Coordinates of C-alpha atoms in Angstrom, one line a residue:
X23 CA 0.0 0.0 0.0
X24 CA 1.5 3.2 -0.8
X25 CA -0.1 6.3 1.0
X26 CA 0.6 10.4 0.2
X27 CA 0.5 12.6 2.8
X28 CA 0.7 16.4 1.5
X29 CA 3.1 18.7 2.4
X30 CA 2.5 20.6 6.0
X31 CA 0.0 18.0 6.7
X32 CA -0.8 17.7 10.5
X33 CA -2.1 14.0 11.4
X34 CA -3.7 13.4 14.7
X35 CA -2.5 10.0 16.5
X36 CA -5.2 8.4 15.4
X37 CA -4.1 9.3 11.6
X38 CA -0.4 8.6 11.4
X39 CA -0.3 5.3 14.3
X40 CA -2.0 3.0 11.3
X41 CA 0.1 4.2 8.7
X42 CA 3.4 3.5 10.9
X43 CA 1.7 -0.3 11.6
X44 CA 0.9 -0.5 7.9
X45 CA 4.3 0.1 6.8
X46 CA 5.7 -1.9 9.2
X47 CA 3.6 -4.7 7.8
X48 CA 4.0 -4.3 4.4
X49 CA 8.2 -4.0 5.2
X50 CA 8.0 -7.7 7.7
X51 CA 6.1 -9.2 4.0
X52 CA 8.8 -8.2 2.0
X53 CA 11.3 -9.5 4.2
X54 CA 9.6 -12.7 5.9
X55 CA 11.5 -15.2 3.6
X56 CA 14.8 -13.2 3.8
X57 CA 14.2 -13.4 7.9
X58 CA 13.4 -17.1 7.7
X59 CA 16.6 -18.0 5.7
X60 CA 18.7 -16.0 8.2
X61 CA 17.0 -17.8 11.5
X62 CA 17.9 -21.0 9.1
X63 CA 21.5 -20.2 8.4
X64 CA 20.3 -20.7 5.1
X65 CA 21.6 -18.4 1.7
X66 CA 20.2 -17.4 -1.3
X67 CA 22.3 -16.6 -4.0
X68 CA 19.3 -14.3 -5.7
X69 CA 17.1 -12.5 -2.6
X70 CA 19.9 -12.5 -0.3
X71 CA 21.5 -9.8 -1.9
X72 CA 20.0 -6.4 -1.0
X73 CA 21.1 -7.4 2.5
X74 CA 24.2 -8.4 2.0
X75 CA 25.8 -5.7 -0.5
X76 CA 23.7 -3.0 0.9
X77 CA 24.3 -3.8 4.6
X78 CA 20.8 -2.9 5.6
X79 CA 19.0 -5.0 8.2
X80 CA 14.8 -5.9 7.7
X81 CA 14.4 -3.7 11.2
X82 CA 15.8 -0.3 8.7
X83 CA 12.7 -1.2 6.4
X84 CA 10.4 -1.5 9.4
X85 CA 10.8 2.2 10.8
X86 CA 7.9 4.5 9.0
X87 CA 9.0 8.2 8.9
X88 CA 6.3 10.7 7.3
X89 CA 8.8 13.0 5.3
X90 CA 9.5 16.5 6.0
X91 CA 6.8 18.8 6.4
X92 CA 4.3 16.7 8.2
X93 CA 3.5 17.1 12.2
X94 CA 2.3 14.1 14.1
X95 CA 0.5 14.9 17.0
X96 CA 0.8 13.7 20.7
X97 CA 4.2 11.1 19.4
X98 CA 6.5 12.0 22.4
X99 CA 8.0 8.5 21.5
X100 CA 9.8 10.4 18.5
X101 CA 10.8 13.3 20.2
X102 CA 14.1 11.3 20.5
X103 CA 14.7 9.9 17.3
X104 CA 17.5 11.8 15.7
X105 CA 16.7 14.3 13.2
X106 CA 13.0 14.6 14.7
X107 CA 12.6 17.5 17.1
X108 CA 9.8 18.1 18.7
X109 CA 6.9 21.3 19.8
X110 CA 5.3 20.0 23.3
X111 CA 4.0 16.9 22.1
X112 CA 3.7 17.4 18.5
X113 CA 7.0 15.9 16.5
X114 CA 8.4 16.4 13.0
X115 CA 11.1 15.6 10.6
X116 CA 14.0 17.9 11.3
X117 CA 15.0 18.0 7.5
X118 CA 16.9 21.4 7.8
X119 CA 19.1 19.7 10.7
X120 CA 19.7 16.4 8.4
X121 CA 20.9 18.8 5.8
X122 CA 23.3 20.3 8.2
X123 CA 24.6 17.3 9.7
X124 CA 24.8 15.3 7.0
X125 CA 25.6 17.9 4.0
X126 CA 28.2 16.6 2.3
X127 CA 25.9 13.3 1.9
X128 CA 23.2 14.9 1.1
X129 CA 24.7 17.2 -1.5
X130 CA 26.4 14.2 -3.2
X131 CA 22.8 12.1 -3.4
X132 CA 20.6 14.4 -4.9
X133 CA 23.6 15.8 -7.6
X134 CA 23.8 12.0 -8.9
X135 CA 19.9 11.3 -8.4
X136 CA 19.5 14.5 -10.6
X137 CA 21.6 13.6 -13.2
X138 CA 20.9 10.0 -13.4
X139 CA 17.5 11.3 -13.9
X140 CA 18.3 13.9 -16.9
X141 CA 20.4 11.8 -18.9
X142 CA 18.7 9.8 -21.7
X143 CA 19.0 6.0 -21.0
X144 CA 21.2 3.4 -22.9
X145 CA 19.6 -0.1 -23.2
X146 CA 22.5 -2.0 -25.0
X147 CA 24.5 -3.6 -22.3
X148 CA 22.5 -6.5 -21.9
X149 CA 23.6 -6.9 -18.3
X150 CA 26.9 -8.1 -19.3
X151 CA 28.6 -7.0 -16.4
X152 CA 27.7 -10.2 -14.7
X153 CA 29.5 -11.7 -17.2
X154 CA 32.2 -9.6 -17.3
X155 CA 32.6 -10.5 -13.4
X156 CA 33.0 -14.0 -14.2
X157 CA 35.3 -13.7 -17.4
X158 CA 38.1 -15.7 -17.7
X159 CA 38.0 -16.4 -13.7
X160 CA 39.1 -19.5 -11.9
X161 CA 36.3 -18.9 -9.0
X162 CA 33.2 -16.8 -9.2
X163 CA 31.3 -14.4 -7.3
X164 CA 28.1 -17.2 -6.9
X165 CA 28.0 -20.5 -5.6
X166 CA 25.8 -22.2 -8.2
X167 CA 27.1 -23.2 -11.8
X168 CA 27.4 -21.1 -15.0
X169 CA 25.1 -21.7 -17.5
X170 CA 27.4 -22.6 -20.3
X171 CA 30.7 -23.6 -18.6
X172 CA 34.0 -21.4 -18.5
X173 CA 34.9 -21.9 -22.3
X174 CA 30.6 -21.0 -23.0
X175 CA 30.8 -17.7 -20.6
X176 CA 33.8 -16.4 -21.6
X177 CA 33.1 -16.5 -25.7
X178 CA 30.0 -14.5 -25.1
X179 CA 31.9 -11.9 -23.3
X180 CA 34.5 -11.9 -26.2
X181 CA 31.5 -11.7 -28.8
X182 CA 30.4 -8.5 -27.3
X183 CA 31.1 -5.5 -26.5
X184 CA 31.0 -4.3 -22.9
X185 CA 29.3 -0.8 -22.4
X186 CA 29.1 -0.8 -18.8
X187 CA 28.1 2.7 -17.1
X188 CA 28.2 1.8 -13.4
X189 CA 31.1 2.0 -11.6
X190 CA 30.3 -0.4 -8.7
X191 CA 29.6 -3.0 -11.2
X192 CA 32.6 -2.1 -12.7
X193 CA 34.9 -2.2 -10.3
X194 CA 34.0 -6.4 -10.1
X195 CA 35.3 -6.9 -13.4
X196 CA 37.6 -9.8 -13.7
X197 CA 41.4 -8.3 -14.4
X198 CA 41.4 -9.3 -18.2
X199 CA 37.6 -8.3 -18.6
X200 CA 38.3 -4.5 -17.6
X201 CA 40.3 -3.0 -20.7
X202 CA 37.3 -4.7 -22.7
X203 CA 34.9 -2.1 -21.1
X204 CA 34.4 1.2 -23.6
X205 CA 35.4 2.9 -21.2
X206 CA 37.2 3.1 -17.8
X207 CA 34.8 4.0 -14.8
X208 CA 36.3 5.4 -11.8
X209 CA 34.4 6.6 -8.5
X210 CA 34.9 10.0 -9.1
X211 CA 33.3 9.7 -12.5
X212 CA 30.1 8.5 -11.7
X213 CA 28.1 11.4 -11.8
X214 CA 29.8 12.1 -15.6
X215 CA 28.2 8.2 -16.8
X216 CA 25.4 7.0 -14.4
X217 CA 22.5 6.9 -16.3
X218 CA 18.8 5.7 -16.1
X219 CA 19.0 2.4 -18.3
X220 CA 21.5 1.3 -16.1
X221 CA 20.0 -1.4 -13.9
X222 CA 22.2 -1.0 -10.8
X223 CA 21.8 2.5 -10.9
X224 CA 18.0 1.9 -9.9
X225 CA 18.7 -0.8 -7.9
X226 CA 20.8 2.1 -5.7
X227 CA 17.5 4.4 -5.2
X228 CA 16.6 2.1 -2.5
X229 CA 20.7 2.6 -1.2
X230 CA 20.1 6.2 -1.6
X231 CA 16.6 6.4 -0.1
X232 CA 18.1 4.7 3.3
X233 CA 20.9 7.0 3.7
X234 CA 18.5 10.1 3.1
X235 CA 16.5 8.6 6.5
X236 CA 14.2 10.4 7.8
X237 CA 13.8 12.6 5.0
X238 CA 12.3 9.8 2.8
X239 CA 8.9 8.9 3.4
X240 CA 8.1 5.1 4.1
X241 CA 6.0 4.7 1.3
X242 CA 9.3 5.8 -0.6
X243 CA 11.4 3.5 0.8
X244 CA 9.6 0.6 0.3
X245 CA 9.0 1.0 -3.0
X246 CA 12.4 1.6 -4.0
X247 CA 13.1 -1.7 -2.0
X248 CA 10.7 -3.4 -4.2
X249 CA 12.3 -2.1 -7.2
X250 CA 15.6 -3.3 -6.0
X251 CA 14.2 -6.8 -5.8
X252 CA 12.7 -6.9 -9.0
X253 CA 16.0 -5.1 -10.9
X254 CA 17.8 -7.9 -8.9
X255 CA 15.3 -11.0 -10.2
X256 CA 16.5 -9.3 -14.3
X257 CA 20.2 -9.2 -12.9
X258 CA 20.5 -12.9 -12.0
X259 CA 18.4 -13.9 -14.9
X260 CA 20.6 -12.7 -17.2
X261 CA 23.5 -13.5 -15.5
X262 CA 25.9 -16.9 -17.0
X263 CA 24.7 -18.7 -13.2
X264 CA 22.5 -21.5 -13.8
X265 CA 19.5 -20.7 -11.0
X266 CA 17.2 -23.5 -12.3
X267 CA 17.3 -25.2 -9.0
X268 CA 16.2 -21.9 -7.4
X269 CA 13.4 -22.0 -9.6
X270 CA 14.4 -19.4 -12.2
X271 CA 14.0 -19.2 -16.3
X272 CA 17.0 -17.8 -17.7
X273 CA 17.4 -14.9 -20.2
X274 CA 19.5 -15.6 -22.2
X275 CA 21.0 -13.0 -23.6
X276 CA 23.6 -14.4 -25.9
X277 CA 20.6 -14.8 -28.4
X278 CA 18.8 -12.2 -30.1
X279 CA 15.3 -13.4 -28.5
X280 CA 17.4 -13.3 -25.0
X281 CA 18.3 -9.5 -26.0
X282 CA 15.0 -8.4 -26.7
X283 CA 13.7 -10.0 -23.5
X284 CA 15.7 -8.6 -21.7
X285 CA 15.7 -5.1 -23.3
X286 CA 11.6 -4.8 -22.6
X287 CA 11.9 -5.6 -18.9
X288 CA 15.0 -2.9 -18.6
X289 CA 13.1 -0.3 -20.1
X290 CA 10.0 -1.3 -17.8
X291 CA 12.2 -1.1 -14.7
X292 CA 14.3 1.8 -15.9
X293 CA 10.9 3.7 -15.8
X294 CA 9.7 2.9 -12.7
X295 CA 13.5 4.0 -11.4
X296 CA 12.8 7.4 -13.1
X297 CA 9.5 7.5 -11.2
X298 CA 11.3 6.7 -8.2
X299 CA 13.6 9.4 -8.3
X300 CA 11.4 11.9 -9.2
X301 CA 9.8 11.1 -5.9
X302 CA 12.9 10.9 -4.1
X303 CA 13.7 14.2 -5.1
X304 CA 10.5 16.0 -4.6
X305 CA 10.7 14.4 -1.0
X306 CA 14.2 15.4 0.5
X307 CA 14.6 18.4 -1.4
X308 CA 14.2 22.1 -0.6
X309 CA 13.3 25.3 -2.5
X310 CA 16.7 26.8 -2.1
X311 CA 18.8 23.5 -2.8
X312 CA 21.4 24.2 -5.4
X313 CA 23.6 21.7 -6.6
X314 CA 27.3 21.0 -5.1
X315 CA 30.4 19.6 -4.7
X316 CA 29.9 15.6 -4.7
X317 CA 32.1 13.6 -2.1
X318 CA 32.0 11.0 -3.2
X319 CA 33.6 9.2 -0.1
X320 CA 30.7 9.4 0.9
X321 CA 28.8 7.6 -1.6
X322 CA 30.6 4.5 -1.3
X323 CA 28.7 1.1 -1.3
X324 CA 28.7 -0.8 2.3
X325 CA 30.0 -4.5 1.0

């Protein structure tokens, strides 16, 4: 369930109480299986990943936050949280103190969420950077088997060209699969090439909307996790792992009927990124924001 709440909007307890238990819900459903596994000691080499490159425990998805701009009435329970401050026993989002605290972040987010979201997006890499991860490698990143063998996954690498845009893919290339790439990424480069097509680039709203805290709305975050599953399902479905056993249909993407399969679903989940954004955006930011220097020490991935 995704709920607006306009700008400046005052909810009574009553009001904002059963959104906070709804999200809370809806965040425990998307995580159950995840949760299960874990109490298991079990891995998956396909869902398990949001938690484990991103870091980010099921309890971050849990906490509801109402944005900026919205009062919640009698919720002295908040008046701790950090970046809330509170008016007797009405509490808010502190935006202009998250800003303060956290500027150099912040700055560095919205700069790459704005140009991500400008630049026209480029649909011909058929998520070869999988591949590229794998090429020519005596182990691989994933403990299940590749599709077409060593000799199968590294000819389709060598029969294509690699037009990776996202630097933390990037950096995963195998040693003799990097010079292959049109060009070479760097950290300090990404805002120059990330772009909208870009699969792990929308995957990273939902990285972006947890470091922006309590500035992003639940409803927000949620869906950006959602997205991040689903951009994740395309990843590994493309990828040369065989994930039969885990109950997946490759795409294969070494055949033209694999490329344009997999093209149609990119484009579908590089517009709902592009939505995503946009409401990222309209969220954290203020009237006066300009953009900034981007540190991008600060925009490092958690591995």
């Amino acid at each position: 369930m995704t709920v607006t709440i306009d700008t400046d909007a005052v909810l009574a307890r009553d009001e904002w109480t059963p959104l906070a238990s709804a999200h809370a819900e809806r965040a425990d459903a998307m995580t159950a299986a995840h949760r299960a596994r874990a109490s298991r000691g079990e891995k998956h080499p396909v869902e398990d990943f949001l938690f484990t490159y991103y870091s980010y425990k099921p309890a971050i998805l849990r906490r509801w936050h109402p944005g900026p701009g919205v009062i919640l009435r009698d919720a002295t329970e908040r008046s701790s949280w950090r970046w809330y401050r509170a008016d007797g026993d009405d509490v808010r989002v502190d935006a202009a103190g998250f800003r303060a605290d956290r500027g150099s972040m912040y700055r560095g987010i919205v700069n790459l969420l704005r140009a991500t979201r400008d630049r026209a997006p480029q649909f011909g890499c058929f998520g070869l950077h999988e591949w590229a991860m794998a090429y020519r490698a005596d182990e691989v990143r994933h403990a299940v088997p590749l599709r077409l063998g060593r000799a199968g996954t590294d000819a389709v690498v060598d029969a294509h060209d690699l037009t990776c845009t996202h630097f933390d893919a990037f950096r995963f290339f195998t040693p003799d699969a990097v010079p292959l790439n049109r060009r070479t990424l760097r950290r300090d480069d990404q805002v120059e090439w990330e772009q909208p097509g870009c699969l792990h680039a929308g995957m990273d709203v939902y990285k972006w909307a947890v470091k922006l805290g309590p500035l992003v709305p639940g409803s927000v975050l949620l869906d950006a996790f959602a997205l991040a599953r689903d951009i994740r399902t395309l990843d590994m479905e493309a990828s040369p792992y065989d994930l039969t056993d885990w109950g997946y249909d490759a795409v294969a993407i070494e055949t033209p009927k694999g490329k344009a399969a997999y093209v149609a679903r990119q484009r579908a989940l590089s517009a709902r990124g592009q939505e995503l954004r946009q409401r990222l955006l309209a969220a954290v930011t203020s009237s006066d924001d300009t953009p900034g220097g981007v540190d991008f020490s600060r925009l490092r991935s958690v591995l």
